[in-house]
Amino acid sequence: MDIESIYGAYLNHQNSLRPRDEHVFHASSAGSCYRKQMYSYYDYPSDSKDDKSLRLLRLGTLVHKDMEEALSMYEDKIADVQDSPIQRSIHIEEKVRIEDLDVVGTFDAGERIEDGTEIEFNLYDYKTAAAYKWTTKFGRVKNRVASTDTNYKLQLGTYALAIKHKYEPHRINMYLVWYNKNTSQMREQIVSNEWIDKALKYWTEMFEMKEDMGKGFEEELLPEVSYGVPVQDWECRYCQYYSICPSTLADKKPRY
């Protein structure tokens, strides 16, 4: 038997089952190239992922599934002992939406704490990272890259925006929970609330572009010419719209 091919077929099948909303922006892509966002919004065909990419994504999915089950067990535990004025509720893989900006997303975990007068919300997002990515965040100072978690913090800020609208908490605290895929080490990172404002700015710009350009974005958002196309040069090497985008950053394709 060709186990690698069998597993690849299974992962491709699982990937095909993933539901995907159309004509919305996705919180998980916060901070990405504007042209890429528009391709996704209008449901343009994307390139297929190779088997290696699917295996890497699957590792993250399995860790998320374990976390989900662990939190479900914790939720049952606290439900049996809660009898004080302070009430805690656990939110797991919850879908949220920012109606005014056409943004949807599903945050990993949350804890809502109510004491009868105020609501506090602790928001968590899990990030699995291989050795190099981990080094750019937690390695020696000379190896760290300041922007390595920028999009992650924008993503978390996007969820926080939606939670503000949905639950109207008095305080919201945000955390990235990192999991090292090579060593299984875990680290928790506090994320400043300034990223909520930055997420609002990013998605407001994105929404206004969509309203102004519509499907004419291909003539307006020109790679390597227009601001934010891409936001960072490396995006083009991993973009699922590589085949239909005229960007030359990923290779030597003739421009336009």
CSV table of C-alpha atoms in Angstrom, one decimal:
chain,number,residue,atom,x,y,z
A,1,MET,CA,0.0,0.0,0.0
A,2,ASP,CA,1.1,3.6,-0.6
A,3,ILE,CA,0.2,5.0,2.8
A,4,GLU,CA,1.4,8.5,1.9
A,5,SER,CA,-1.0,8.7,-1.1
A,6,ILE,CA,-3.9,7.2,0.9
A,7,TYR,CA,-3.4,9.8,3.6
A,8,GLY,CA,-3.1,12.5,1.0
A,9,ALA,CA,-6.5,11.4,-0.5
A,10,TYR,CA,-8.0,11.5,3.0
A,11,LEU,CA,-6.8,15.0,3.7
A,12,ASN,CA,-8.0,16.3,0.3
A,13,HIS,CA,-11.4,14.8,1.1
A,14,GLN,CA,-11.5,16.4,4.5
A,15,ASN,CA,-10.4,19.8,3.0
A,16,SER,CA,-13.2,19.6,0.5
A,17,LEU,CA,-15.8,19.3,3.3
A,18,ARG,CA,-14.8,22.5,4.9
A,19,PRO,CA,-17.7,25.0,4.7
A,20,ARG,CA,-16.8,28.4,3.3
A,21,ASP,CA,-19.0,31.5,3.5
A,22,GLU,CA,-19.2,33.6,0.3
A,23,HIS,CA,-19.2,37.4,-0.1
A,24,VAL,CA,-17.7,37.9,3.3
A,25,PHE,CA,-14.2,38.7,4.6
A,26,HIS,CA,-12.6,36.2,6.9
A,27,ALA,CA,-11.1,37.2,10.3
A,28,SER,CA,-8.3,34.6,9.9
A,29,SER,CA,-7.0,36.5,6.9
A,30,ALA,CA,-6.6,39.8,8.8
A,31,GLY,CA,-3.6,41.8,7.6
A,32,SER,CA,-3.4,40.1,4.3
A,33,CYS,CA,-2.9,41.5,0.7
A,34,TYR,CA,-5.9,43.6,-0.3
A,35,ARG,CA,-6.2,41.9,-3.7
A,36,LYS,CA,-6.1,38.5,-2.1
A,37,GLN,CA,-9.0,39.6,0.1
A,38,MET,CA,-11.1,40.6,-2.8
A,39,TYR,CA,-10.4,37.3,-4.7
A,40,SER,CA,-11.7,35.5,-1.6
A,41,TYR,CA,-14.7,37.8,-1.1
A,42,TYR,CA,-15.9,37.2,-4.6
A,43,ASP,CA,-15.1,33.5,-4.5
A,44,TYR,CA,-12.5,33.4,-7.2
A,45,PRO,CA,-11.1,29.9,-7.8
A,46,SER,CA,-8.1,29.2,-5.6
A,47,ASP,CA,-5.1,26.9,-6.2
A,48,SER,CA,-5.2,23.4,-4.7
A,49,LYS,CA,-2.9,22.7,-1.7
A,50,ASP,CA,-0.3,20.1,-2.1
A,51,ASP,CA,-0.2,17.1,0.2
A,52,LYS,CA,2.6,18.5,2.4
A,53,SER,CA,0.7,21.7,3.0
A,54,LEU,CA,-2.4,19.7,3.9
A,55,ARG,CA,-0.4,17.6,6.4
A,56,LEU,CA,1.0,20.7,8.0
A,57,LEU,CA,-2.5,22.2,8.4
A,58,ARG,CA,-3.8,18.9,9.7
A,59,LEU,CA,-1.3,19.0,12.6
A,60,GLY,CA,-2.7,22.3,13.7
A,61,THR,CA,-6.3,21.0,13.3
A,62,LEU,CA,-5.5,18.0,15.6
A,63,VAL,CA,-4.0,20.3,18.3
A,64,HIS,CA,-7.1,22.6,18.1
A,65,LYS,CA,-9.3,19.5,18.4
A,66,ASP,CA,-7.5,18.4,21.6
A,67,MET,CA,-7.8,21.9,23.0
A,68,GLU,CA,-11.5,22.0,22.2
A,69,GLU,CA,-12.1,18.7,24.0
A,70,ALA,CA,-10.0,19.8,27.0
A,71,LEU,CA,-12.1,23.0,27.3
A,72,SER,CA,-15.3,21.0,27.1
A,73,MET,CA,-14.2,18.9,30.0
A,74,TYR,CA,-13.2,22.0,31.9
A,75,GLU,CA,-16.6,23.6,31.1
A,76,ASP,CA,-18.4,20.5,32.6
A,77,LYS,CA,-16.2,20.7,35.7
A,78,ILE,CA,-16.9,24.4,36.5
A,79,ALA,CA,-20.6,23.9,35.8
A,80,ASP,CA,-20.8,21.5,38.7
A,81,VAL,CA,-19.3,23.9,41.3
A,82,GLN,CA,-20.6,27.3,40.3
A,83,ASP,CA,-22.7,28.7,43.1
A,84,SER,CA,-21.1,32.1,43.8
A,85,PRO,CA,-22.1,35.5,42.5
A,86,ILE,CA,-19.3,35.3,40.0
A,87,GLN,CA,-20.4,33.2,37.0
A,88,ARG,CA,-18.1,31.9,34.3
A,89,SER,CA,-19.1,30.6,30.9
A,90,ILE,CA,-16.8,29.0,28.4
A,91,HIS,CA,-17.0,29.7,24.7
A,92,ILE,CA,-15.5,27.1,22.3
A,93,GLU,CA,-15.0,27.4,18.6
A,94,GLU,CA,-17.7,30.2,18.4
A,95,LYS,CA,-18.6,31.8,15.1
A,96,VAL,CA,-18.9,35.6,15.2
A,97,ARG,CA,-19.7,38.3,12.7
A,98,ILE,CA,-19.1,42.0,12.2
A,99,GLU,CA,-22.2,42.9,10.2
A,100,ASP,CA,-21.2,46.4,9.2
A,101,LEU,CA,-17.9,45.3,7.7
A,102,ASP,CA,-18.9,41.9,6.2
A,103,VAL,CA,-16.4,40.1,8.4
A,104,VAL,CA,-17.0,36.6,9.8
A,105,GLY,CA,-14.7,34.3,11.8
A,106,THR,CA,-14.6,31.6,14.5
A,107,PHE,CA,-12.5,32.2,17.6
A,108,ASP,CA,-10.9,29.3,19.4
A,109,ALA,CA,-11.8,30.0,23.0
A,110,GLY,CA,-13.2,32.5,25.4
A,111,GLU,CA,-14.2,32.9,29.0
A,112,ARG,CA,-17.0,35.3,30.0
A,113,ILE,CA,-16.9,36.3,33.7
A,114,GLU,CA,-19.9,38.1,35.2
A,115,ASP,CA,-20.2,39.4,38.7
A,116,GLY,CA,-23.6,40.9,38.6
A,117,THR,CA,-22.4,44.4,37.6
A,118,GLU,CA,-19.6,43.9,35.0
A,119,ILE,CA,-18.7,41.5,32.3
A,120,GLU,CA,-15.1,40.6,31.5
A,121,PHE,CA,-14.2,38.5,28.5
A,122,ASN,CA,-10.9,36.6,28.1
A,123,LEU,CA,-10.3,35.8,24.4
A,124,TYR,CA,-7.8,33.1,23.3
A,125,ASP,CA,-6.5,32.0,19.9
A,126,TYR,CA,-4.2,29.0,19.4
A,127,LYS,CA,-1.2,29.1,17.1
A,128,THR,CA,0.9,26.1,16.2
A,129,ALA,CA,4.4,26.9,15.1
A,130,ALA,CA,7.3,24.9,13.7
A,131,ALA,CA,10.9,25.5,14.8
A,132,TYR,CA,11.7,28.5,12.6
A,133,LYS,CA,8.5,30.4,13.3
A,134,TRP,CA,9.0,29.7,17.0
A,135,THR,CA,12.5,31.1,16.9
A,136,THR,CA,11.3,34.3,15.2
A,137,LYS,CA,9.0,34.8,18.2
A,138,PHE,CA,10.7,33.3,21.3
A,139,GLY,CA,14.3,32.6,20.1
A,140,ARG,CA,17.4,34.5,20.8
A,141,VAL,CA,16.9,38.3,20.4
A,142,LYS,CA,19.0,38.5,17.2
A,143,ASN,CA,16.7,35.9,15.6
A,144,ARG,CA,13.4,37.5,16.5
A,145,VAL,CA,11.3,39.2,13.9
A,146,ALA,CA,9.0,42.0,15.1
A,147,SER,CA,6.3,41.3,12.5
A,148,THR,CA,6.1,37.6,13.0
A,149,ASP,CA,2.8,37.8,14.9
A,150,THR,CA,1.3,40.9,13.3
A,151,ASN,CA,-1.4,39.1,11.4
A,152,TYR,CA,-2.2,36.9,14.4
A,153,LYS,CA,-2.7,40.0,16.6
A,154,LEU,CA,-4.9,41.6,13.9
A,155,GLN,CA,-6.9,38.4,13.8
A,156,LEU,CA,-7.4,38.4,17.5
A,157,GLY,CA,-8.4,42.1,17.4
A,158,THR,CA,-11.0,41.2,14.8
A,159,TYR,CA,-12.6,38.6,17.1
A,160,ALA,CA,-12.5,41.1,19.9
A,161,LEU,CA,-14.4,43.6,17.7
A,162,ALA,CA,-17.1,41.1,17.1
A,163,ILE,CA,-17.3,40.1,20.8
A,164,LYS,CA,-17.7,43.8,21.8
A,165,HIS,CA,-20.7,44.0,19.5
A,166,LYS,CA,-22.2,40.6,20.6
A,167,TYR,CA,-21.6,40.6,24.4
A,168,GLU,CA,-20.8,44.2,25.2
A,169,PRO,CA,-18.2,43.4,27.9
A,170,HIS,CA,-16.7,46.1,30.1
A,171,ARG,CA,-13.2,44.6,29.7
A,172,ILE,CA,-11.7,42.3,27.1
A,173,ASN,CA,-8.3,40.6,27.5
A,174,MET,CA,-6.6,38.9,24.6
A,175,TYR,CA,-4.1,36.1,24.5
A,176,LEU,CA,-2.2,34.1,21.8
A,177,VAL,CA,-1.5,30.5,23.0
A,178,TRP,CA,1.5,29.2,21.1
A,179,TYR,CA,2.2,25.5,20.6
A,180,ASN,CA,5.6,24.3,19.3
A,181,LYS,CA,5.1,21.5,16.9
A,182,ASN,CA,8.6,20.3,17.3
A,183,THR,CA,9.0,20.3,21.0
A,184,SER,CA,5.3,20.5,22.3
A,185,GLN,CA,6.4,23.5,24.4
A,186,MET,CA,3.6,26.0,25.0
A,187,ARG,CA,3.7,29.8,25.7
A,188,GLU,CA,1.0,32.3,26.4
A,189,GLN,CA,1.3,35.8,24.9
A,190,ILE,CA,-0.7,38.8,26.1
A,191,VAL,CA,-1.9,41.0,23.3
A,192,SER,CA,-2.6,44.7,23.8
A,193,ASN,CA,-6.1,46.1,23.1
A,194,GLU,CA,-4.6,48.5,20.6
A,195,TRP,CA,-4.9,45.7,18.1
A,196,ILE,CA,-8.7,46.0,18.3
A,197,ASP,CA,-8.4,49.5,16.9
A,198,LYS,CA,-5.9,48.4,14.3
A,199,ALA,CA,-8.2,45.6,13.2
A,200,LEU,CA,-11.1,48.1,12.9
A,201,LYS,CA,-8.9,50.3,10.7
A,202,TYR,CA,-7.8,47.5,8.5
A,203,TRP,CA,-11.3,46.1,7.9
A,204,THR,CA,-12.8,49.5,7.4
A,205,GLU,CA,-10.3,50.2,4.7
A,206,MET,CA,-11.0,46.8,3.2
A,207,PHE,CA,-14.8,47.3,3.3
A,208,GLU,CA,-14.5,50.7,1.7
A,209,MET,CA,-12.4,49.3,-1.1
A,210,LYS,CA,-15.0,46.6,-1.8
A,211,GLU,CA,-17.8,49.2,-1.8
A,212,ASP,CA,-15.9,51.5,-4.1
A,213,MET,CA,-14.4,49.0,-6.5
A,214,GLY,CA,-16.6,46.0,-6.5
A,215,LYS,CA,-15.5,43.4,-9.0
A,216,GLY,CA,-13.4,46.1,-10.8
A,217,PHE,CA,-10.7,45.6,-8.2
A,218,GLU,CA,-8.5,43.7,-10.7
A,219,GLU,CA,-7.9,47.0,-12.6
A,220,GLU,CA,-7.5,49.0,-9.4
A,221,LEU,CA,-5.5,46.9,-7.0
A,222,LEU,CA,-2.3,46.3,-9.0
A,223,PRO,CA,0.5,44.1,-7.5
A,224,GLU,CA,3.7,46.0,-6.6
A,225,VAL,CA,2.0,49.3,-7.5
A,226,SER,CA,-1.1,49.7,-5.2
A,227,TYR,CA,-0.7,50.1,-1.5
A,228,GLY,CA,-1.2,46.8,0.4
A,229,VAL,CA,-0.8,44.7,-2.7
A,230,PRO,CA,0.8,42.7,-1.2
A,231,VAL,CA,1.1,43.9,2.4
A,232,GLN,CA,4.4,41.9,2.7
A,233,ASP,CA,6.4,40.5,-0.2
A,234,TRP,CA,6.5,37.0,1.1
A,235,GLU,CA,2.7,36.6,0.8
A,236,CYS,CA,2.9,36.0,-2.9
A,237,ARG,CA,5.0,32.8,-2.4
A,238,TYR,CA,2.2,31.2,-0.4
A,239,CYS,CA,-0.9,32.8,-1.9
A,240,GLN,CA,-3.7,30.5,-3.0
A,241,TYR,CA,-4.5,32.8,-5.9
A,242,TYR,CA,-1.0,32.7,-7.4
A,243,SER,CA,-2.2,31.2,-10.6
A,244,ILE,CA,-4.6,34.1,-11.4
A,245,CYS,CA,-2.7,37.0,-9.9
A,246,PRO,CA,-0.3,39.0,-12.1
A,247,SER,CA,2.2,39.6,-9.2
A,248,THR,CA,5.8,38.9,-10.2
A,249,LEU,CA,7.1,38.7,-6.6
A,250,ALA,CA,6.9,34.9,-6.4
A,251,ASP,CA,8.7,34.3,-9.6
A,252,LYS,CA,9.7,35.9,-12.9
A,253,LYS,CA,6.3,36.0,-14.5
A,254,PRO,CA,6.0,38.8,-17.0
A,255,ARG,CA,4.1,41.7,-15.5
A,256,TYR,CA,0.7,42.4,-17.1
